[in-house]
Tab-separated table of C-alpha atoms and ligand atoms in Angstrom:
chain	number	residue	atom	x	y	z
A	261	MET	CA	-25.382	1.336	-14.044
A	262	ALA	CA	-22.879	2.495	-11.418
A	263	ARG	CA	-24.341	4.035	-8.361
A	264	SER	CA	-23.913	7.959	-8.485
A	265	GLY	CA	-22.420	9.142	-5.202
A	266	PRO	CA	-21.541	12.432	-3.383
A	267	ILE	CA	-18.448	13.292	-5.315
A	268	GLU	CA	-20.218	12.946	-8.847
A	269	GLN	CA	-23.135	14.805	-7.667
A	270	ARG	CA	-20.994	17.761	-6.235
A	271	THR	CA	-18.332	17.944	-8.602
A	272	GLY	CA	-19.137	16.140	-11.884
A	273	LEU	CA	-15.899	13.994	-11.421
A	274	ARG	CA	-15.999	10.262	-11.618
A	275	PRO	CA	-13.910	8.512	-9.063
A	276	LYS	CA	-10.898	7.032	-10.914
A	277	LYS	CA	-10.383	3.395	-10.365
A	278	ARG	CA	-6.672	3.298	-11.473
A	279	LEU	CA	-5.961	5.768	-8.682
A	280	GLY	CA	-7.643	3.680	-6.034
A	281	GLN	CA	-10.262	6.286	-5.462
A	282	HIS	CA	-12.647	5.192	-2.671
A	283	PHE	CA	-13.461	8.388	-0.656
A	284	LEU	CA	-14.258	7.972	3.172
A	285	VAL	CA	-17.968	9.151	3.604
A	286	ASP	CA	-18.711	8.027	7.029
A	287	ARG	CA	-18.204	10.876	9.556
A	288	GLY	CA	-17.943	8.440	12.453
A	289	ILE	CA	-15.053	6.643	10.932
A	290	ILE	CA	-13.336	9.904	9.864
A	291	GLU	CA	-13.417	11.190	13.415
A	292	GLY	CA	-12.480	7.751	14.751
A	293	ILE	CA	-9.218	7.774	12.655
A	294	ILE	CA	-8.230	11.445	13.763
A	295	SER	CA	-9.032	10.741	17.454
A	296	ARG	CA	-7.173	7.445	17.562
A	297	ALA	CA	-4.228	8.732	15.568
A	298	GLY	CA	-3.867	11.134	18.769
A	299	PHE	CA	-1.772	13.918	16.810
A	300	GLN	CA	-0.414	16.896	18.915
A	301	PRO	CA	-1.113	20.572	17.911
A	302	SER	CA	2.552	21.043	16.921
A	303	ASP	CA	2.706	17.955	14.864
A	304	MET	CA	3.971	18.133	11.070
A	305	VAL	CA	1.660	15.796	9.403
A	306	LEU	CA	2.189	14.232	5.780
A	307	GLU	CA	-1.090	12.946	4.313
A	308	ILE	CA	-0.984	10.533	1.301
A	309	GLY	CA	-3.736	11.108	-1.265
A	310	PRO	CA	-6.007	13.678	0.429
A	311	GLY	CA	-8.692	13.244	-2.382
A	312	GLN	CA	-11.562	15.608	-1.449
A	313	GLY	CA	-10.112	16.276	2.061
A	314	ALA	CA	-12.055	14.039	4.216
A	315	LEU	CA	-9.116	13.593	6.505
A	316	THR	CA	-7.294	16.818	5.647
A	317	PHE	CA	-9.879	19.266	7.060
A	318	PRO	CA	-10.178	17.709	10.487
A	319	LEU	CA	-6.475	17.196	10.474
A	320	ALA	CA	-5.722	20.840	9.533
A	321	ARG	CA	-7.834	21.971	12.613
A	322	SER	CA	-5.803	19.776	15.044
A	323	VAL	CA	-2.155	19.818	13.989
A	324	GLY	CA	0.430	22.294	13.186
A	325	HIS	CA	0.889	21.890	9.538
A	326	VAL	CA	-0.318	19.226	6.859
A	327	PHE	CA	1.686	18.362	3.788
A	328	ALA	CA	-0.862	16.680	1.488
A	329	VAL	CA	0.410	14.794	-1.604
A	330	GLU	CA	-2.254	14.074	-4.182
A	331	LYS	CA	-1.508	12.550	-7.603
A	332	ASP	CA	-4.806	13.605	-9.200
A	333	SER	CA	-4.563	17.217	-10.564
A	334	GLN	CA	-8.341	17.806	-10.816
A	335	LEU	CA	-8.795	16.737	-7.149
A	336	THR	CA	-5.920	18.781	-6.059
A	337	GLY	CA	-7.450	21.843	-7.876
A	338	LEU	CA	-10.796	21.237	-6.055
A	339	LEU	CA	-9.392	20.760	-2.764
A	340	LYS	CA	-7.175	23.936	-3.033
A	341	GLU	CA	-10.419	25.852	-3.544
A	342	LYS	CA	-12.370	24.208	-0.723
A	343	LEU	CA	-9.523	24.801	1.685
A	344	SER	CA	-9.115	28.429	0.685
A	345	ARG	CA	-12.926	28.939	0.912
A	346	ALA	CA	-12.682	27.535	4.503
A	347	GLY	CA	-9.851	30.024	5.416
A	348	ILE	CA	-7.548	27.073	6.137
A	349	ALA	CA	-3.849	28.209	5.703
A	350	ASN	CA	-1.836	25.476	7.349
A	351	VAL	CA	-2.133	22.880	4.517
A	352	THR	CA	0.498	22.720	1.710
A	353	LEU	CA	-1.035	20.809	-1.072
A	354	VAL	CA	1.350	19.112	-3.603
A	355	ASN	CA	0.132	17.762	-6.772
A	356	GLN	CA	2.566	14.698	-7.111
A	357	ASP	CA	2.927	10.974	-7.087
A	358	ILE	CA	3.830	10.077	-3.459
A	359	LEU	CA	6.054	7.276	-4.811
A	360	LYS	CA	8.142	9.846	-6.674
A	361	TRP	CA	7.952	12.596	-3.965
A	362	ASP	CA	11.052	13.391	-1.877
A	363	PHE	CA	10.197	13.258	1.813
A	364	ASN	CA	13.097	15.787	2.464
A	365	GLU	CA	10.789	18.461	0.956
A	366	ILE	CA	9.246	18.798	4.355
A	367	SER	CA	11.942	20.629	6.080
A	368	THR	CA	11.787	20.328	9.765
A	369	PRO	CA	14.508	20.839	12.572
A	370	SER	CA	16.445	17.542	12.855
A	371	SER	CA	14.855	16.810	16.165
A	372	VAL	CA	11.198	16.936	14.863
A	373	LYS	CA	10.011	13.899	12.909
A	374	ILE	CA	6.961	13.765	10.702
A	375	GLN	CA	3.720	11.882	11.371
A	376	VAL	CA	2.137	10.274	8.261
A	377	ILE	CA	-1.436	9.551	7.571
A	378	GLY	CA	-3.456	8.158	4.683
A	379	ASN	CA	-6.200	6.156	3.449
A	380	LEU	CA	-4.005	4.560	0.977
A	381	PRO	CA	-4.949	3.863	-2.712
A	382	TYR	CA	-4.920	0.051	-2.627
A	383	ASN	CA	-2.508	-0.383	-5.503
A	384	ILE	CA	0.462	1.400	-3.999
A	385	SER	CA	0.448	-0.377	-0.606
A	386	SER	CA	3.749	-2.340	-1.016
A	387	PRO	CA	5.778	0.300	-2.874
A	388	PHE	CA	4.578	2.940	-0.460
A	389	LEU	CA	5.642	0.755	2.518
A	390	GLU	CA	9.112	0.317	0.996
A	391	LYS	CA	9.316	4.022	0.623
A	392	LEU	CA	8.175	4.645	4.172
A	393	VAL	CA	10.825	2.249	5.494
A	394	GLU	CA	13.523	4.011	3.314
A	395	ASN	CA	12.456	7.253	4.806
A	396	ARG	CA	12.271	5.899	8.420
A	397	SER	CA	14.800	8.287	9.767
A	398	LEU	CA	12.357	11.175	9.031
A	399	VAL	CA	9.247	9.486	10.218
A	400	SER	CA	7.946	9.065	13.714
A	401	ARG	CA	4.632	7.339	13.119
A	402	ALA	CA	2.351	6.432	10.427
A	403	VAL	CA	-1.448	5.705	10.751
A	404	LEU	CA	-2.584	4.067	7.576
A	405	MET	CA	-5.710	2.518	6.141
A	406	PHE	CA	-4.919	-0.679	4.148
A	407	GLN	CA	-7.214	-3.450	2.685
A	408	LEU	CA	-7.797	-5.917	5.220
A	409	GLU	CA	-5.476	-8.635	3.383
A	410	VAL	CA	-2.480	-6.213	3.560
A	411	ALA	CA	-3.057	-5.285	7.121
A	412	GLY	CA	-3.210	-8.954	7.839
A	413	ARG	CA	0.233	-9.385	6.375
A	414	LEU	CA	1.689	-6.581	8.513
A	415	THR	CA	0.512	-8.030	11.766
A	416	ALA	CA	0.749	-11.817	10.883
A	417	SER	CA	2.472	-14.277	13.287
A	418	PRO	CA	4.959	-16.913	12.220
A	419	GLY	CA	3.188	-20.038	10.968
A	420	SER	CA	0.293	-18.114	9.310
A	421	LYS	CA	-0.308	-17.975	5.649
A	422	ALA	CA	-0.127	-14.072	5.767
A	423	TYR	CA	3.475	-14.239	7.348
A	424	GLY	CA	6.152	-13.184	4.846
A	425	ALA	CA	8.863	-10.912	3.817
A	426	MET	CA	6.523	-7.745	4.104
A	427	THR	CA	5.642	-8.771	7.650
A	428	LEU	CA	9.365	-9.143	8.643
A	429	MET	CA	10.742	-6.009	6.875
A	430	VAL	CA	8.112	-3.807	8.288
A	431	ARG	CA	8.339	-5.321	11.856
A	432	TYR	CA	12.106	-4.897	11.895
A	433	HIS	CA	11.774	-1.098	11.394
A	434	ALA	CA	8.360	-0.351	13.120
A	435	ARG	CA	5.729	-1.864	15.466
A	436	PRO	CA	2.434	-2.382	14.022
A	437	THR	CA	-0.604	-1.951	15.974
A	438	ALA	CA	-4.107	-2.866	14.450
A	439	PHE	CA	-6.558	0.090	15.381
A	440	PHE	CA	-9.788	-0.932	13.952
A	441	GLU	CA	-11.550	-2.603	10.903
A	442	VAL	CA	-13.536	-0.273	8.545
A	443	SER	CA	-16.527	-1.650	6.710
A	444	SER	CA	-16.578	-1.132	2.869
A	445	GLU	CA	-19.802	0.719	3.523
A	446	ALA	CA	-17.687	3.828	4.777
A	447	PHE	CA	-16.376	4.532	1.345
A	448	PHE	CA	-17.849	5.796	-1.905
A	449	PRO	CA	-17.525	4.101	-4.316
A	450	ARG	CA	-17.657	0.924	-2.097
A	451	PRO	CA	-14.595	-1.348	-2.495
A	452	LYS	CA	-15.087	-5.024	-2.664
A	453	VAL	CA	-13.400	-5.774	0.682
A	454	ASN	CA	-13.131	-4.148	4.239
A	455	SER	CA	-10.125	-2.156	5.363
A	456	MET	CA	-8.106	-1.828	8.522
A	457	VAL	CA	-6.580	1.248	10.128
A	458	LEU	CA	-3.168	0.452	11.713
A	459	GLU	CA	-0.324	2.361	13.159
A	460	LEU	CA	3.448	1.648	12.244
A	461	ASP	CA	5.422	3.111	15.248
A	462	PHE	CA	9.041	3.790	13.815
A	463	GLU	CA	10.100	4.980	17.314
A	464	ARG	CA	9.676	1.346	18.378
A	465	PRO	CA	11.618	-0.801	15.954
A	466	TYR	CA	12.316	-4.607	16.590
A	467	PRO	CA	14.446	-4.471	19.764
A	468	ARG	CA	17.235	-6.828	18.430
A	469	ARG	CA	19.155	-5.493	15.432
A	470	ALA	CA	21.308	-7.028	12.724
A	471	ALA	CA	24.933	-6.069	12.399
A	472	HIS	CA	24.042	-4.818	9.014
A	473	ASP	CA	20.389	-4.423	7.924
A	474	THR	CA	21.278	-5.831	4.488
A	475	ASP	CA	22.226	-9.389	6.112
A	476	LEU	CA	18.491	-9.589	7.331
A	477	LYS	CA	17.088	-8.078	4.123
A	478	ARG	CA	18.973	-10.837	1.890
A	479	VAL	CA	18.051	-13.865	4.008
A	480	VAL	CA	14.339	-12.767	4.209
A	481	LYS	CA	14.293	-12.409	0.433
A	482	GLY	CA	15.980	-15.786	-0.389
A	483	ALA	CA	13.918	-17.598	2.125
A	484	PHE	CA	10.687	-16.298	0.763
A	485	ALA	CA	11.606	-16.492	-2.919
A	486	HIS	CA	9.977	-19.920	-3.131
A	487	ARG	CA	7.308	-20.329	-0.424
A	488	ARG	CA	6.693	-23.987	-1.186
A	489	LYS	CA	10.296	-25.134	-1.047
A	490	THR	CA	11.980	-25.960	2.297
A	491	LEU	CA	14.293	-23.034	3.750
A	492	LEU	CA	17.338	-25.115	2.724
A	493	ASN	CA	16.236	-25.327	-0.898
A	494	SER	CA	15.061	-21.737	-1.014
A	495	LEU	CA	18.372	-20.397	0.262
A	496	LYS	CA	20.836	-22.656	-1.323
A	497	GLY	CA	22.264	-20.963	-4.483
A	498	PHE	CA	20.228	-17.850	-3.929
A	499	PHE	CA	23.546	-16.137	-3.760
A	500	PRO	CA	26.729	-17.916	-5.481
A	501	SER	CA	28.477	-18.616	-2.100
A	502	TRP	CA	25.343	-20.023	-0.330
A	503	ASN	CA	25.922	-23.551	-1.336
A	504	ARG	CA	24.278	-26.425	0.488
A	505	GLU	CA	26.978	-26.844	3.114
A	506	MET	CA	27.216	-23.282	4.024
A	507	VAL	CA	23.429	-23.097	4.360
A	508	LEU	CA	23.290	-26.306	6.376
A	509	GLU	CA	26.160	-24.992	8.632
A	510	ALA	CA	24.209	-21.656	9.315
A	511	MET	CA	20.940	-23.502	10.009
A	512	LYS	CA	22.769	-25.663	12.471
A	513	LYS	CA	24.376	-22.722	14.125
A	514	CYS	CA	21.120	-21.245	14.668
A	515	GLY	CA	19.315	-24.400	15.812
A	516	ILE	CA	17.138	-24.423	12.743
A	517	ASP	CA	15.726	-27.816	11.474
A	518	PRO	CA	16.907	-28.237	7.654
A	519	GLY	CA	13.439	-29.405	6.739
A	520	THR	CA	11.658	-26.292	8.083
A	521	ARG	CA	9.881	-23.694	5.866
A	522	ALA	CA	10.489	-19.981	5.875
A	523	GLU	CA	6.958	-19.082	7.267
A	524	THR	CA	7.704	-20.805	10.592
A	525	LEU	CA	10.919	-18.852	11.499
A	526	ASP	CA	10.507	-15.875	13.838
A	527	MET	CA	12.500	-12.642	13.587
A	528	ASP	CA	15.244	-13.666	16.038
A	529	GLU	CA	15.749	-16.886	13.796
A	530	PHE	CA	16.151	-14.764	10.720
A	531	LEU	CA	18.520	-12.313	12.578
A	532	CYS	CA	20.677	-15.253	13.461
A	533	LEU	CA	20.595	-16.755	9.896
A	534	GLY	CA	21.268	-13.345	8.404
A	535	THR	CA	24.446	-13.104	10.418
A	536	ALA	CA	25.605	-16.655	9.869
A	537	LEU	CA	25.123	-16.146	6.138
A	538	ALA	CA	26.517	-12.701	5.803
A	539	LEU	CA	28.223	-12.079	2.578
A	540	THR	CA	31.796	-10.671	2.678
A	541	ASN	CA	32.450	-9.824	-0.786
A	542	GLU	CA	29.452	-10.444	-3.135
B	106	SAM	N1	-8.039	10.549	1.641
B	106	SAM	C1	-9.322	10.561	0.965
B	106	SAM	C2	-10.446	9.874	1.682
B	106	SAM	O1	-10.098	9.240	2.642
B	106	SAM	O2	-11.493	10.111	1.166
B	106	SAM	C3	-8.998	9.933	-0.452
B	106	SAM	C4	-8.539	8.270	-0.281
B	106	SAM	S1	-8.506	7.494	-1.812
B	106	SAM	C5	-8.607	5.781	-1.090
B	106	SAM	C6	-6.743	7.468	-2.281
B	106	SAM	C7	-6.379	8.911	-2.791
B	106	SAM	O3	-4.983	8.757	-3.150
B	106	SAM	C8	-7.130	9.312	-4.124
B	106	SAM	O4	-7.447	10.715	-3.835
B	106	SAM	C9	-5.991	9.259	-5.151
B	106	SAM	O5	-6.304	10.076	-6.199
B	106	SAM	C10	-4.842	9.486	-4.359
B	106	SAM	N2	-3.625	8.767	-5.043
B	106	SAM	C11	-3.703	7.632	-5.735
B	106	SAM	N3	-2.274	7.186	-6.016
B	106	SAM	C12	-1.521	8.206	-5.529
B	106	SAM	C13	-0.277	8.452	-5.618
B	106	SAM	N4	0.620	7.593	-6.192
B	106	SAM	N5	0.372	9.528	-4.995
B	106	SAM	C14	-0.444	10.370	-4.242
B	106	SAM	N6	-1.844	10.290	-4.266
B	106	SAM	C15	-2.439	9.170	-4.885
């Protein structure tokens, strides 16, 4: 039988697996995340999946305003009551799916960007990262907890197994910094693997830029579409005009060996290839 933990004992609710509900129960870790995030008293913070409020309460006490978006209506109801009982008035609790929620609902003066925090449900890591990147003009920084494997992909170096399209697309828009690893024992229920807290700093994107971001996006997508193929074979035909000659010519221009594989190329090489293979009318 599954171990009964604090949330069930206090609320009668069972943690929902499909919503990735692994609640932080280690006070030291909670304090460590808040302190390392280093938010300022005037900050506007968006929290993803507040759950029972492990991060929401200390956040509310240290920043200007918290927008907390939680998909589970039962948890939203419980947290609303808890916040009100504690006399906390600077939290706006929204019962919605963060993947469908419009970041523009947080209205701030255009000069003020939002800070994001979240102990992310493991099953939305990739789509949430995509959404975050899409909304990068509104976001200053994000301090997020990921499963170790996902965090590894975000901080991977060329040549490693974890290096791929996600590494490059996030790194192009934000500088990732690993903060610290969190043992699975810090959660209830306990997940199968450890996690990692990391910061994505959107104020520090990759210093070199593509003429058009889509040039980079296309070449990265094409390059990693077939990891086991050579770069030439992955790219050739990915778009109709990317025939063998054109891809070879672009690789030559960028000083890239035709037999190479996508995972060995660094960002500068992808930027060069993206420009060399820019599509004019497709
Ligand atoms: N922040 C709490 C903590 O650290 O204890 C809860 C973290 S738990 C890993 C993830 C939370 O995100 C859960 O409360 C879950 O219900 C919520 N959640 C899951 N999918 C969501 C989604 N698509 N949008 C918003 N919240 C979501």
